[in-house]
mmCIF file of C-alpha atoms and ligand atoms in Angstrom:
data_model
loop_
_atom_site.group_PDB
_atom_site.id
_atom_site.type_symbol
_atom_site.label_atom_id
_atom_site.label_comp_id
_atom_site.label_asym_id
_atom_site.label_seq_id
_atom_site.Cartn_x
_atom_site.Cartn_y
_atom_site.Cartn_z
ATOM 1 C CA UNK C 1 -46.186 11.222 -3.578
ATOM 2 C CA UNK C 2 -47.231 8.208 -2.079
ATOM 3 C CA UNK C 3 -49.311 5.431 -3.102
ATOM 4 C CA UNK C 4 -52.750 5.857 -1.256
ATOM 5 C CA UNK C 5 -53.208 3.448 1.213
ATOM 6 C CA UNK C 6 -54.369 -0.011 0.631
ATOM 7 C CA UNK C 7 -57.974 -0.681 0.683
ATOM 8 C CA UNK C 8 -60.222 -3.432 -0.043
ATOM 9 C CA UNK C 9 -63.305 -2.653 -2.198
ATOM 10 C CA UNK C 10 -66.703 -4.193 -1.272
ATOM 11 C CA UNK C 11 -68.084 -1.701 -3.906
ATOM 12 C CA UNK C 12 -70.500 -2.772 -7.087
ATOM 13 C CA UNK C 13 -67.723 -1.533 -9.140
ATOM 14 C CA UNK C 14 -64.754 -1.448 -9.387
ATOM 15 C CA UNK C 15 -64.308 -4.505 -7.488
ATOM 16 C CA UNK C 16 -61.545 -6.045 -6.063
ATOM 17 C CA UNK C 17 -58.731 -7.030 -8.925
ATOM 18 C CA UNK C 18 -56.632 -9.930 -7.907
ATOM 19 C CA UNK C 19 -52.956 -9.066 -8.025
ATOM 20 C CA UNK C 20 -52.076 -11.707 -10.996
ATOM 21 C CA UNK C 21 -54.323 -10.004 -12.965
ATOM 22 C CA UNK C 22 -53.075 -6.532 -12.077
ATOM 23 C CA UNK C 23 -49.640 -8.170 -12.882
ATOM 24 C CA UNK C 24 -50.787 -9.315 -15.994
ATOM 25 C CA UNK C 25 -51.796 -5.428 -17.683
ATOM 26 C CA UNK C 26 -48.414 -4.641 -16.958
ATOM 27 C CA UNK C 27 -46.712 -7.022 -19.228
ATOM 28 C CA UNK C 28 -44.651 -5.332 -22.444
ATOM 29 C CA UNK C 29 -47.191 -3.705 -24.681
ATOM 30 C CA UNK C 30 -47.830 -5.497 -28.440
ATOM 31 C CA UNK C 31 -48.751 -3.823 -31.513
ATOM 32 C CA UNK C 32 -52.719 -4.010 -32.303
ATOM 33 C CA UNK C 33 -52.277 -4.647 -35.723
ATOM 34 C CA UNK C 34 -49.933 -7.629 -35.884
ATOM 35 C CA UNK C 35 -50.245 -11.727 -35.832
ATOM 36 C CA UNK C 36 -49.347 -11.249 -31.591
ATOM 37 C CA UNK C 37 -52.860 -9.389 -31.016
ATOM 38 C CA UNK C 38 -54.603 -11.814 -33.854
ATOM 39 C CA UNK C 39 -53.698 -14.405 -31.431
ATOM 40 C CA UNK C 40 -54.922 -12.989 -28.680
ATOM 41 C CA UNK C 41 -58.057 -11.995 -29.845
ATOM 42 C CA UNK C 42 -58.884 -15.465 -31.839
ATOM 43 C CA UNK C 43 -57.796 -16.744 -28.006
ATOM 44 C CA UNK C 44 -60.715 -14.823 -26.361
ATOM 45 C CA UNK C 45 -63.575 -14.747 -28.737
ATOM 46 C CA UNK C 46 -64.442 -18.560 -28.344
ATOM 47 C CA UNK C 47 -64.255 -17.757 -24.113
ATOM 48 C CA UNK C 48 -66.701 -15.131 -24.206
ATOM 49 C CA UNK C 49 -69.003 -16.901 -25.823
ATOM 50 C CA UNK C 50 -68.659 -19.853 -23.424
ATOM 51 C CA UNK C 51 -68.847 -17.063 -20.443
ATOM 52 C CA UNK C 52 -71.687 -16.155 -22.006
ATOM 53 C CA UNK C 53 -73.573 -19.165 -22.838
ATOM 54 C CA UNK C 54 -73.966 -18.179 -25.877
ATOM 55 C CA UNK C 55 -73.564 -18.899 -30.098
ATOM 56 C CA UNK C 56 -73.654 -15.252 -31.117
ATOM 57 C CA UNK C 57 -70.691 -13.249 -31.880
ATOM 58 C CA UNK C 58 -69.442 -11.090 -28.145
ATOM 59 C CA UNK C 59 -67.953 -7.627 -28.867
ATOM 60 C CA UNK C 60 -65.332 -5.764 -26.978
ATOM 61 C CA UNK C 61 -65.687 -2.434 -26.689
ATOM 62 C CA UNK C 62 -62.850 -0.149 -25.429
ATOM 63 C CA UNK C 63 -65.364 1.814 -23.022
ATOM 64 C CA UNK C 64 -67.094 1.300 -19.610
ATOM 65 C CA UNK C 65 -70.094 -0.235 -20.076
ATOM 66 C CA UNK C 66 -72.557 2.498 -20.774
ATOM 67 C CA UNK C 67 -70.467 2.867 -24.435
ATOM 68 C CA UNK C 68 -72.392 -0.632 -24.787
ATOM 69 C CA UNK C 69 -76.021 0.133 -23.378
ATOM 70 C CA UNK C 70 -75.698 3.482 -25.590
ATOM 71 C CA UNK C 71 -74.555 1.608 -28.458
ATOM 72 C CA UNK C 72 -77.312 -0.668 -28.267
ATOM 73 C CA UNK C 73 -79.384 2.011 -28.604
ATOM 74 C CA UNK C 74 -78.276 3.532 -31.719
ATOM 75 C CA UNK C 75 -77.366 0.311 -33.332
ATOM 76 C CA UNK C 76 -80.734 -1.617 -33.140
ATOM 77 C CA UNK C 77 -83.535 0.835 -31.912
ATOM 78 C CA UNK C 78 -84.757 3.611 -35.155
ATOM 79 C CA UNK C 79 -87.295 4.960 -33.249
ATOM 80 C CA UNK C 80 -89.094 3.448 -30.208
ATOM 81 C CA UNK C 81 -88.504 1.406 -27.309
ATOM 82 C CA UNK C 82 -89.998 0.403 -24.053
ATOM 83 C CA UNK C 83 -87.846 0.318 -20.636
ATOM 84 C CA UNK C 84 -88.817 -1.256 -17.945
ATOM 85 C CA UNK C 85 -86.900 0.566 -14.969
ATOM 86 C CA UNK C 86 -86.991 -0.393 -11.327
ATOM 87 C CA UNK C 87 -84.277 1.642 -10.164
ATOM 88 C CA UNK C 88 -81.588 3.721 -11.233
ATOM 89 C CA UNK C 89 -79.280 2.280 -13.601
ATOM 90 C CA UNK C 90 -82.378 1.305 -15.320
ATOM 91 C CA UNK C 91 -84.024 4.362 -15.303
ATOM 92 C CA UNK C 92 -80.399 5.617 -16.721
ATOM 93 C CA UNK C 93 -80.829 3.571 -19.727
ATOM 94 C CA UNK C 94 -83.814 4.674 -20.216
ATOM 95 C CA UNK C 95 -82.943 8.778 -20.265
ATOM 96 C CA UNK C 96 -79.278 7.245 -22.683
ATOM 97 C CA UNK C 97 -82.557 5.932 -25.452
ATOM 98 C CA UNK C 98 -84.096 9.228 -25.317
ATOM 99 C CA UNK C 99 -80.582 10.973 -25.514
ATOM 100 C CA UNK C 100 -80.395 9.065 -28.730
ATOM 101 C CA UNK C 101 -83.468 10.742 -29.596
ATOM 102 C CA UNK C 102 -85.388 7.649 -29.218
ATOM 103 C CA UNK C 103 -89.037 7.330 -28.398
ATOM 104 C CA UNK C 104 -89.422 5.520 -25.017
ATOM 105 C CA UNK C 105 -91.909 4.277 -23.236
ATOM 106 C CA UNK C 106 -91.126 3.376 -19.830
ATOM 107 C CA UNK C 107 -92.650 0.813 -17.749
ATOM 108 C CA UNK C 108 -91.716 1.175 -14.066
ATOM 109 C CA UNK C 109 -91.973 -0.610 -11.256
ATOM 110 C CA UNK C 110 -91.292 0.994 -7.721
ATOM 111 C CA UNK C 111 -87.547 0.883 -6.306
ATOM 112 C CA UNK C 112 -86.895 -2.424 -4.829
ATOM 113 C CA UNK C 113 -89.639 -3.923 -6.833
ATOM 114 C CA UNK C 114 -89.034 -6.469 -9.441
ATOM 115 C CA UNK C 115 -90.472 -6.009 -13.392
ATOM 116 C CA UNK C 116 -92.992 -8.798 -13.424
ATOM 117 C CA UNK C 117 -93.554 -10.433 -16.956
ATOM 118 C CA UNK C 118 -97.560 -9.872 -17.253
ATOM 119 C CA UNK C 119 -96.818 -6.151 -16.827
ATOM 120 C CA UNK C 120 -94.301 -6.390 -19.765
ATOM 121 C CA UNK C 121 -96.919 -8.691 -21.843
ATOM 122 C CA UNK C 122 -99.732 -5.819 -21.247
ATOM 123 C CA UNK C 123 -97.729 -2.988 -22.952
ATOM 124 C CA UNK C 124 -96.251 -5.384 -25.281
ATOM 125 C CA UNK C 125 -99.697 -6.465 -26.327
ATOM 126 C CA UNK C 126 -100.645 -2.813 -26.590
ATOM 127 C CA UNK C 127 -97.755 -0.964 -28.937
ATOM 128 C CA UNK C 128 -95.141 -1.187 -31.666
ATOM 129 C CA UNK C 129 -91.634 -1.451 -30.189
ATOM 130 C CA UNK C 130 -88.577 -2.239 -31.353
ATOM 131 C CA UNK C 131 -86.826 -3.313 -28.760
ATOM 132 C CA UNK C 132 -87.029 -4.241 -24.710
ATOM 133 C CA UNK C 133 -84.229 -2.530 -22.493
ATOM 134 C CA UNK C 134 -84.217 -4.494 -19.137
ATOM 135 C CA UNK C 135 -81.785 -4.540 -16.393
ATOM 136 C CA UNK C 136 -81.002 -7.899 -14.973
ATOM 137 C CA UNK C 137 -79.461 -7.324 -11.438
ATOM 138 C CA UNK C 138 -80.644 -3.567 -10.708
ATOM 139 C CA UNK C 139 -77.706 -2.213 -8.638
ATOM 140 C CA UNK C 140 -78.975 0.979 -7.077
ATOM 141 C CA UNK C 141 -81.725 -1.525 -5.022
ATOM 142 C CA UNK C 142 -79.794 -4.773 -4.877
ATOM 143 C CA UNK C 143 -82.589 -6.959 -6.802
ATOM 144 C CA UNK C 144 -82.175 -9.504 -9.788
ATOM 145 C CA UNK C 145 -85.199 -9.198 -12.045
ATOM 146 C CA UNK C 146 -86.944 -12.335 -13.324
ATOM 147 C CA UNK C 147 -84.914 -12.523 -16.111
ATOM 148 C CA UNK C 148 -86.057 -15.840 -17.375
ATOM 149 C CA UNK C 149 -90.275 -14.680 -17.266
ATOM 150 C CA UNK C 150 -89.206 -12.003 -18.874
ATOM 151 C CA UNK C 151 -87.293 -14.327 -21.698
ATOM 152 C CA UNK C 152 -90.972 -16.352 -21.479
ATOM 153 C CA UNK C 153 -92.998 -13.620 -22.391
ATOM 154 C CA UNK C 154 -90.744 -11.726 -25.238
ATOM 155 C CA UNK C 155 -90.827 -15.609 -26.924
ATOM 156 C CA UNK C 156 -94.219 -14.893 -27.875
ATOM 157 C CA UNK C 157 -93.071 -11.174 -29.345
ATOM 158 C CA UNK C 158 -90.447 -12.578 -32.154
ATOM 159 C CA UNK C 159 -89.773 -8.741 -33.835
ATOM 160 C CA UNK C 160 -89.276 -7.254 -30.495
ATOM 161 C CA UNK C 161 -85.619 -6.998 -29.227
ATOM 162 C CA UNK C 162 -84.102 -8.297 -26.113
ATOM 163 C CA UNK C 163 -81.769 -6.301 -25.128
ATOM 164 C CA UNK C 164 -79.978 -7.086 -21.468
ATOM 165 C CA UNK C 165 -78.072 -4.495 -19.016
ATOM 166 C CA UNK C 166 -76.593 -7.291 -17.522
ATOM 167 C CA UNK C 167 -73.849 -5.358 -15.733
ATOM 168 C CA UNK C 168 -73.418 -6.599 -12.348
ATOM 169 C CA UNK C 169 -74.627 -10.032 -13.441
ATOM 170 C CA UNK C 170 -72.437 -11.675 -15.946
ATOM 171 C CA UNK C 171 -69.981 -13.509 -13.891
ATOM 172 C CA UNK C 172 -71.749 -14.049 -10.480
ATOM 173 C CA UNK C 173 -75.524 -15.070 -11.691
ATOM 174 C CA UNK C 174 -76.677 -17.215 -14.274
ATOM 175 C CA UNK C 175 -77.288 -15.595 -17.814
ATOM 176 C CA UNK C 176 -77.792 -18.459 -20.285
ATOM 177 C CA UNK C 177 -77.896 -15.712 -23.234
ATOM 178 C CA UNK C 178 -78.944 -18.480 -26.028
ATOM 179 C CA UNK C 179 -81.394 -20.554 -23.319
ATOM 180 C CA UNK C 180 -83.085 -17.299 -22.599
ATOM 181 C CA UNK C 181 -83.030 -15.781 -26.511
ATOM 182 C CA UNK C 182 -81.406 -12.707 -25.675
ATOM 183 C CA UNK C 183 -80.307 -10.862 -28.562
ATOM 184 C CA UNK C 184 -77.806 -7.977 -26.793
ATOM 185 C CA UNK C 185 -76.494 -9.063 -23.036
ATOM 186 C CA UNK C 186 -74.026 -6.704 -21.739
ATOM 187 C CA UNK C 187 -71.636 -6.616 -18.991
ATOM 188 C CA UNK C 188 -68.926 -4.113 -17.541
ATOM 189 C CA UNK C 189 -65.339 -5.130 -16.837
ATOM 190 C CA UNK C 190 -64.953 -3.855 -13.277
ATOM 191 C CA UNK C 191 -68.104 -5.553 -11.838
ATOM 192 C CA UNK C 192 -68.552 -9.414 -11.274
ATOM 193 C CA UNK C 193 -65.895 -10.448 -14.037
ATOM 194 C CA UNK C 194 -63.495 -8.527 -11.331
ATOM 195 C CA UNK C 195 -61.526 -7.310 -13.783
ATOM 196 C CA UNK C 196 -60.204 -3.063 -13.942
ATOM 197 C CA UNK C 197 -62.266 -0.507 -15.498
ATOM 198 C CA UNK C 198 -62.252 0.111 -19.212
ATOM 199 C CA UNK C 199 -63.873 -2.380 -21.344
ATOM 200 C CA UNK C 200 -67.268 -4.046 -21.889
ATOM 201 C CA UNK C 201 -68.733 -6.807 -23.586
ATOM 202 C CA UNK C 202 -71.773 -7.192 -25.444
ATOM 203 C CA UNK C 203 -72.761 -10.474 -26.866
ATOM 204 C CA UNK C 204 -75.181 -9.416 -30.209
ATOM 205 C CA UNK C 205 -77.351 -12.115 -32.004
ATOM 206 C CA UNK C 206 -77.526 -12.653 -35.686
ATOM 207 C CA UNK C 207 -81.138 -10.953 -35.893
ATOM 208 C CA UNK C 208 -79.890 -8.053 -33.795
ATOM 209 C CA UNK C 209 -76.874 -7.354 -36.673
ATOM 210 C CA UNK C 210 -79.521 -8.119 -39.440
ATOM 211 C CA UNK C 211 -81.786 -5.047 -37.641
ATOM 212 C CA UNK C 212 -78.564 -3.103 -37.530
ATOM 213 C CA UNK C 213 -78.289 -3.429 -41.247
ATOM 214 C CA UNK C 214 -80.897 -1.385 -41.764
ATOM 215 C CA UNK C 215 -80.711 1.460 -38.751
ATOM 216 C CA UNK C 216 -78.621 4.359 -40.365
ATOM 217 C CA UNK C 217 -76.750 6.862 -38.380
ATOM 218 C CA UNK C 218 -74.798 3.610 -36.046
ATOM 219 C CA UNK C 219 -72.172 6.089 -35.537
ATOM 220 C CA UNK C 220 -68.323 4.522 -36.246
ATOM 221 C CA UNK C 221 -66.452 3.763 -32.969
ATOM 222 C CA UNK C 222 -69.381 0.966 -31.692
ATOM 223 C CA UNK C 223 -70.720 0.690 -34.755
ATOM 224 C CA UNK C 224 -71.432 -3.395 -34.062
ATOM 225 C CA UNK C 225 -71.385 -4.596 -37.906
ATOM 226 C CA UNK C 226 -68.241 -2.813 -37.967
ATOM 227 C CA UNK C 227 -67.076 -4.495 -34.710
ATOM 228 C CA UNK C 228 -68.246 -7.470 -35.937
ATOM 229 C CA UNK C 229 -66.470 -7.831 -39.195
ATOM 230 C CA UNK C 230 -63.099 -6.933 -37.066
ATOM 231 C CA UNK C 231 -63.391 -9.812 -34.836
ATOM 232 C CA UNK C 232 -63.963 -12.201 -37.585
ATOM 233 C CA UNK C 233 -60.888 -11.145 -38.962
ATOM 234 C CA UNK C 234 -59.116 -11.076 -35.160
ATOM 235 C CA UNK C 235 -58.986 -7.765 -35.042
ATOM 236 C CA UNK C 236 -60.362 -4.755 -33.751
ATOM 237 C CA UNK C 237 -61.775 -0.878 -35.527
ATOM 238 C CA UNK C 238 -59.759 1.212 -33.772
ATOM 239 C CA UNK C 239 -56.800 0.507 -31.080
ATOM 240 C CA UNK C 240 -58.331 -1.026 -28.643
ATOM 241 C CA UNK C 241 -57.049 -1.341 -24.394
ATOM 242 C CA UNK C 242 -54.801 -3.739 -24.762
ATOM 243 C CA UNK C 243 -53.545 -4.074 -21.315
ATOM 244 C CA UNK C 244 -56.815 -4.885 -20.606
ATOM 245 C CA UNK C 245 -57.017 -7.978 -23.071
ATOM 246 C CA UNK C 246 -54.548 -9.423 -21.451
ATOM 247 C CA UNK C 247 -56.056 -8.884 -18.163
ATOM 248 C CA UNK C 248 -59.284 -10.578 -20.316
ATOM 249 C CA UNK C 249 -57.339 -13.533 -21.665
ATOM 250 C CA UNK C 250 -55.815 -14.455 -18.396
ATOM 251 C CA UNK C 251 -59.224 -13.785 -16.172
ATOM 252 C CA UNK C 252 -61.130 -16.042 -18.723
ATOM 253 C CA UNK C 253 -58.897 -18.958 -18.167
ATOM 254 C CA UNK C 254 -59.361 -18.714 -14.201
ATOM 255 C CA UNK C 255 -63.165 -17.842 -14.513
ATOM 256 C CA UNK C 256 -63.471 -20.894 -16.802
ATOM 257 C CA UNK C 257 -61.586 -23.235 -14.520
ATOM 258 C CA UNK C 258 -63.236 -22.233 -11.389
ATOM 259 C CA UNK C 259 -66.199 -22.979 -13.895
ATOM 260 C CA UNK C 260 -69.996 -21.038 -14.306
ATOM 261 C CA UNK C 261 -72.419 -23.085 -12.194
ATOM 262 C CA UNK C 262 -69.192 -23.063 -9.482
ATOM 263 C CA UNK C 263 -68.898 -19.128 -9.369
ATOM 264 C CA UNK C 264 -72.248 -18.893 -9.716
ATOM 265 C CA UNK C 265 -72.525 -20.978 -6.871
ATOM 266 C CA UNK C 266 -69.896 -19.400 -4.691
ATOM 267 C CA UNK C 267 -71.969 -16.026 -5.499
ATOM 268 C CA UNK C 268 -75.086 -17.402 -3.925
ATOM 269 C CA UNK C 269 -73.005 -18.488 -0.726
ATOM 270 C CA UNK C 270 -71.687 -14.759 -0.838
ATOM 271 C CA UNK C 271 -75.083 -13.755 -1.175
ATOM 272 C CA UNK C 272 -76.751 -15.453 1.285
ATOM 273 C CA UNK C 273 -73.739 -15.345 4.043
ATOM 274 C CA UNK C 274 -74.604 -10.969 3.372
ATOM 275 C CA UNK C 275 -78.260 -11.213 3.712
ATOM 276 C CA UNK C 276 -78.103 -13.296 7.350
ATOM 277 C CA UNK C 277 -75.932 -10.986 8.358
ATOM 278 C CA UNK C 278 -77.800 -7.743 6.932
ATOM 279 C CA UNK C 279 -81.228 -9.337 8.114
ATOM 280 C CA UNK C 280 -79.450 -9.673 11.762
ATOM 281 C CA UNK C 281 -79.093 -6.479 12.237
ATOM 282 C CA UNK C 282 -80.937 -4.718 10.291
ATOM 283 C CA UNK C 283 -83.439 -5.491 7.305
ATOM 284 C CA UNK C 284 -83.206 -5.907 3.276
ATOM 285 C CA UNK C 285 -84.392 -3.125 1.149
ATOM 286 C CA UNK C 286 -85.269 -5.417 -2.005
ATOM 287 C CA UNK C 287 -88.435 -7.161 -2.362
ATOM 288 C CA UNK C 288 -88.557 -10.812 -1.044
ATOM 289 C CA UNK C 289 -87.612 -13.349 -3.047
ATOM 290 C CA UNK C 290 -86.258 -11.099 -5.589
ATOM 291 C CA UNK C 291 -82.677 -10.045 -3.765
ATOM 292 C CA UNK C 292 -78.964 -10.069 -5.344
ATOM 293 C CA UNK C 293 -76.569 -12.232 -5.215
ATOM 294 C CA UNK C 294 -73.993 -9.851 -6.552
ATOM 295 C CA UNK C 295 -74.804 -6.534 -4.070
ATOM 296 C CA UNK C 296 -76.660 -6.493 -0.929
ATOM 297 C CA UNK C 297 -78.911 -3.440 -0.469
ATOM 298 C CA UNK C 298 -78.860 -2.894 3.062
ATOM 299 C CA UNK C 299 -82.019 -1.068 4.772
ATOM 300 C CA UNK C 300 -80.890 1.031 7.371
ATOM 301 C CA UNK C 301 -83.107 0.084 10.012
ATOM 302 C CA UNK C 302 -81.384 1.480 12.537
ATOM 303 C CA UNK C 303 -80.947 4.911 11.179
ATOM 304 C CA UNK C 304 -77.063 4.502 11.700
ATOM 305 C CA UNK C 305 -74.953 7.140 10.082
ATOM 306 C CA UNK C 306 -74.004 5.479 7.200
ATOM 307 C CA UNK C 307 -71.091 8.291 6.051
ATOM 308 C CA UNK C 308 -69.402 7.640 9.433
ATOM 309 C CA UNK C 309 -69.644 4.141 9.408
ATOM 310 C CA UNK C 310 -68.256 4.688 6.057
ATOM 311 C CA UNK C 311 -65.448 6.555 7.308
ATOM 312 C CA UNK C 312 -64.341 4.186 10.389
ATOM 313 C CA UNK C 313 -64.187 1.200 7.663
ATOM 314 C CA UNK C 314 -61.860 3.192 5.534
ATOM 315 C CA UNK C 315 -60.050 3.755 8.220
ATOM 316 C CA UNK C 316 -59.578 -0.080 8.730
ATOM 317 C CA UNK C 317 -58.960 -1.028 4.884
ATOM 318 C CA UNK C 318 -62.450 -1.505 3.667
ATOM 319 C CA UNK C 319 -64.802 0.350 1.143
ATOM 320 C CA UNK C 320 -68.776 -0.181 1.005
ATOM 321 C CA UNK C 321 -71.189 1.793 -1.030
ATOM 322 C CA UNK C 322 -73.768 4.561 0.476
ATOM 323 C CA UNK C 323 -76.849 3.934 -1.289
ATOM 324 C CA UNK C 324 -77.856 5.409 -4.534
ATOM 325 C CA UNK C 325 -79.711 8.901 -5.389
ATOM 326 C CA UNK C 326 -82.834 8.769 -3.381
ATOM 327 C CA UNK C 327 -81.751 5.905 -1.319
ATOM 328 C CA UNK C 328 -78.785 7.558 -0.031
ATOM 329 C CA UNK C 329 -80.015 7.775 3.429
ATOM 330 C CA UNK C 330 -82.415 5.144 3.718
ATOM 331 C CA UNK C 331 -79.558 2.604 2.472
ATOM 332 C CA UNK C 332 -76.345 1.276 2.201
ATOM 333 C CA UNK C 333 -74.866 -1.338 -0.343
ATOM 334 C CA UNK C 334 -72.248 -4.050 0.044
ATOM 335 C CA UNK C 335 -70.906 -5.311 -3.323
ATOM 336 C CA UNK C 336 -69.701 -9.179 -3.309
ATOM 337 C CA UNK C 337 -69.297 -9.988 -6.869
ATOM 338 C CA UNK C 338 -65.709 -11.089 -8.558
ATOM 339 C CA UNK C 339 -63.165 -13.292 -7.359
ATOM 340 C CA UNK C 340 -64.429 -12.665 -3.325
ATOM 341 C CA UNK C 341 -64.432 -15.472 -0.875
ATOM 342 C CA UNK C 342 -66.505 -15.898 1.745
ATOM 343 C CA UNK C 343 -63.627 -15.747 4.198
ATOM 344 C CA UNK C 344 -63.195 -12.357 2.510
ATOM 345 C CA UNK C 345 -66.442 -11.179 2.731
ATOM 346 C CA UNK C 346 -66.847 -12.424 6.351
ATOM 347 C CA UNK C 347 -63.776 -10.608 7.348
ATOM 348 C CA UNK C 348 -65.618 -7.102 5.935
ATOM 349 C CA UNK C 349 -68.861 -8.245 8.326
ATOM 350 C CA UNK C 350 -66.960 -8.661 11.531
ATOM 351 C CA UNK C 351 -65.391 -5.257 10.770
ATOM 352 C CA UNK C 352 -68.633 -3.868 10.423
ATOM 353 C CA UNK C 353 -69.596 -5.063 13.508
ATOM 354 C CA UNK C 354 -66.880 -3.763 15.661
ATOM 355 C CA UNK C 355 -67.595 -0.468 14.154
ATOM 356 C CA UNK C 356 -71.202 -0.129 14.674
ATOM 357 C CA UNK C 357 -70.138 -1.146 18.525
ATOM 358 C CA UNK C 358 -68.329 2.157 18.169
ATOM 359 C CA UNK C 359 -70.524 4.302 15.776
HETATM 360 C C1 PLP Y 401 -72.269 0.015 -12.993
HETATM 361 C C2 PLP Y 401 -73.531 -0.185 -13.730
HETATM 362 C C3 PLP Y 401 -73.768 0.403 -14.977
HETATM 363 C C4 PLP Y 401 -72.799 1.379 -15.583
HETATM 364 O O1 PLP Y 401 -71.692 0.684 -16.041
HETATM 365 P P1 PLP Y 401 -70.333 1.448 -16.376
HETATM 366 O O2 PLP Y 401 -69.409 0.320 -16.686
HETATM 367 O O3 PLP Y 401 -69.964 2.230 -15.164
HETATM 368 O O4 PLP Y 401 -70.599 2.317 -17.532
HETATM 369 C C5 PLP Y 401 -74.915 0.086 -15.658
HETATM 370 N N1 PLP Y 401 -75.818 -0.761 -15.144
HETATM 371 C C6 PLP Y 401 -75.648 -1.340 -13.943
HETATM 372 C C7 PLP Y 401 -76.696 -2.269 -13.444
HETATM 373 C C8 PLP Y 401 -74.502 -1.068 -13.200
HETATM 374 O O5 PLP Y 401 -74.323 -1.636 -11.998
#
């Protein structure tokens, strides 16, 4: 059979994986239980936490990273929650809480709207919740909620969790976890930390493991006291990818030497080079003010037909999203999150032009 043919993803996961790092999974395999993998781990643990700009203890979980948002879930909520959703990965989390056979009350805001903090502060004010599930960078729209009012108005609601889907953020925006008090951020391999498919992180906050203490029925593979007490010891439950901490190990070195406030930088270049372009010829779906750096959602002013616009960038190498559920028609999405340049990403926009010449 042969390999199937090279293309470049400009997806909002998987993203593009940089051949070193693709290298790097296929190196000799090591046992998980010996001094080798101690090393490795006790190599990475301090790194996430500076990825993460954060104090608390960052899990690995062997699992994409809705293991994580479900986890968080059963770990730290007994009984009710409030979500706010403003789109579909949000409103996914939501429906994962009640698949827990959580109570949830869900605070929406229309797609392509932002949550807005006095909304949260009214429901807050008005019920007994465990926990807050919020989406930072809401992929199915393109927008990045205000993460920070958000932070502002959970300060004054110290026994209510803070609990981040922060997915296609960590990595390309800023997420100062400790700055912000967030007691469960967590992000997805394959999206902005450009890294394969397979494992997530979740960084977990000393009062978030004290609350797990007491939730019974955590279940045992993402159990996070039981996660935790592994990684103390550099070491993990069960066996855990590791092809994929290697990929980690070397991917946090390069992340960390490009350094945060550079990528994050680089992402608002690669966000704002996108939205020109997208606002050129044809118009933003999110609202104003309020639009990714990580994805652009793309309204499709035009009424092109996005499937065969699709299809004629495939056939020249490149991969962009349709958008998502209800938006399929209305939208399409370009992901620019990872290890993309803007040479890259420019080279994807003038292809996109000579095909909608052509569509
Ligand atoms: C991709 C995505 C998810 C799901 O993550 P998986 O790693 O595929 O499980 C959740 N939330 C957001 C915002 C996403 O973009």
């Amino acid at each position: 059979m042969n390999p199937p043919t090279r293309r470049k993803l400009f997806i909002p996961g998987p993203v593009e994986v940089r051949p070193e790092v693709r290298e790097r999974m296929s190196q000799p395999l090591i046992g998980h239980r010996g001094t080798e993998m101690t090393d490795l781990l006790n190599r990475i643990r301090p790194r996430l936490r500076t990825l993460m700009s954060t104090r608390n203890e960052v899990l690995v979980g062997t699992c994409s990273g809705s293991g994580l948002l479900e986890a968080a879930v059963r770990n730290l909520v007994k009984q009710r929650c409030l979500a706010l959703t403003c789109g579909a990965f949000s409103e996914r989390w939501a429906q994962i809480a009640r698949d827990c056979g959580r109570e949830v009350q869900v605070v929406p805001a229309e797609w392509g709207e932002p949550n807005l903090p006095d909304v949260l502060r009214t429901h807050l004010g008005g019920g007994d919740y465990e926990a807050v599930l919020v989406v930072h960078n809401e992929s199915s729209t393109g927008l990045t909620n205000p993460l920070s009012d958000i932070a502002t108005v959970l300060r004054d609601f110290p026994d209510v969790l803070f609990l981040v889907d922060a997915v296609t953020s960590l990595g390309g925006l800023p997420l100062e976890v400790d700055t912000l008090g967030i007691d469960v951020a967590i992000a997805s391999a394959q999206k902005a930390l450009a890294l394969p498919p397979g494992i997530a992180l979740a960084s977990v906050s000393e009062r978030a493991f004290e609350r797990a203490g007491a939730v019974t029925g955590r279940g045992f593979y993402l159990d996070f006291l039981r996660m935790r007490s592994s990684a103390e010891k550099g070491q993990t439950p069960s066996t855990p990818s590791i092809p994929h901490l290697f990929a980690l190990d070397l991917q946090l070195d390069d992340i960390l030497s490009e350094g945060l406030e550079q990528r994050w930088k680089r992402h608002a270049a690669l966000g704002a080079r996108c939205r020109t372009w997208a606002q050129e010829r044809f118009a933003l779906f999110p609202h104003k003010g309020y639009e990714s750096n990580t994805l652009t959602c793309v309204r499709n002013s035009r009424g092109v037909e996005v499937h065969r616009m699709r299809r004629a960038l495939a056939s020249r190498g490149f991969v962009i999203s349709d958008g998502y559920g209800k938006l399929r028609q209305q939208t399409f999405r370009i992901g620019h999150m990872g290890d993309l340049t803007e040479n890259e990403l420019q080279e994807l926009l003038d292809v996109i032009d000579e095909v909608l010449e052509k569509l």
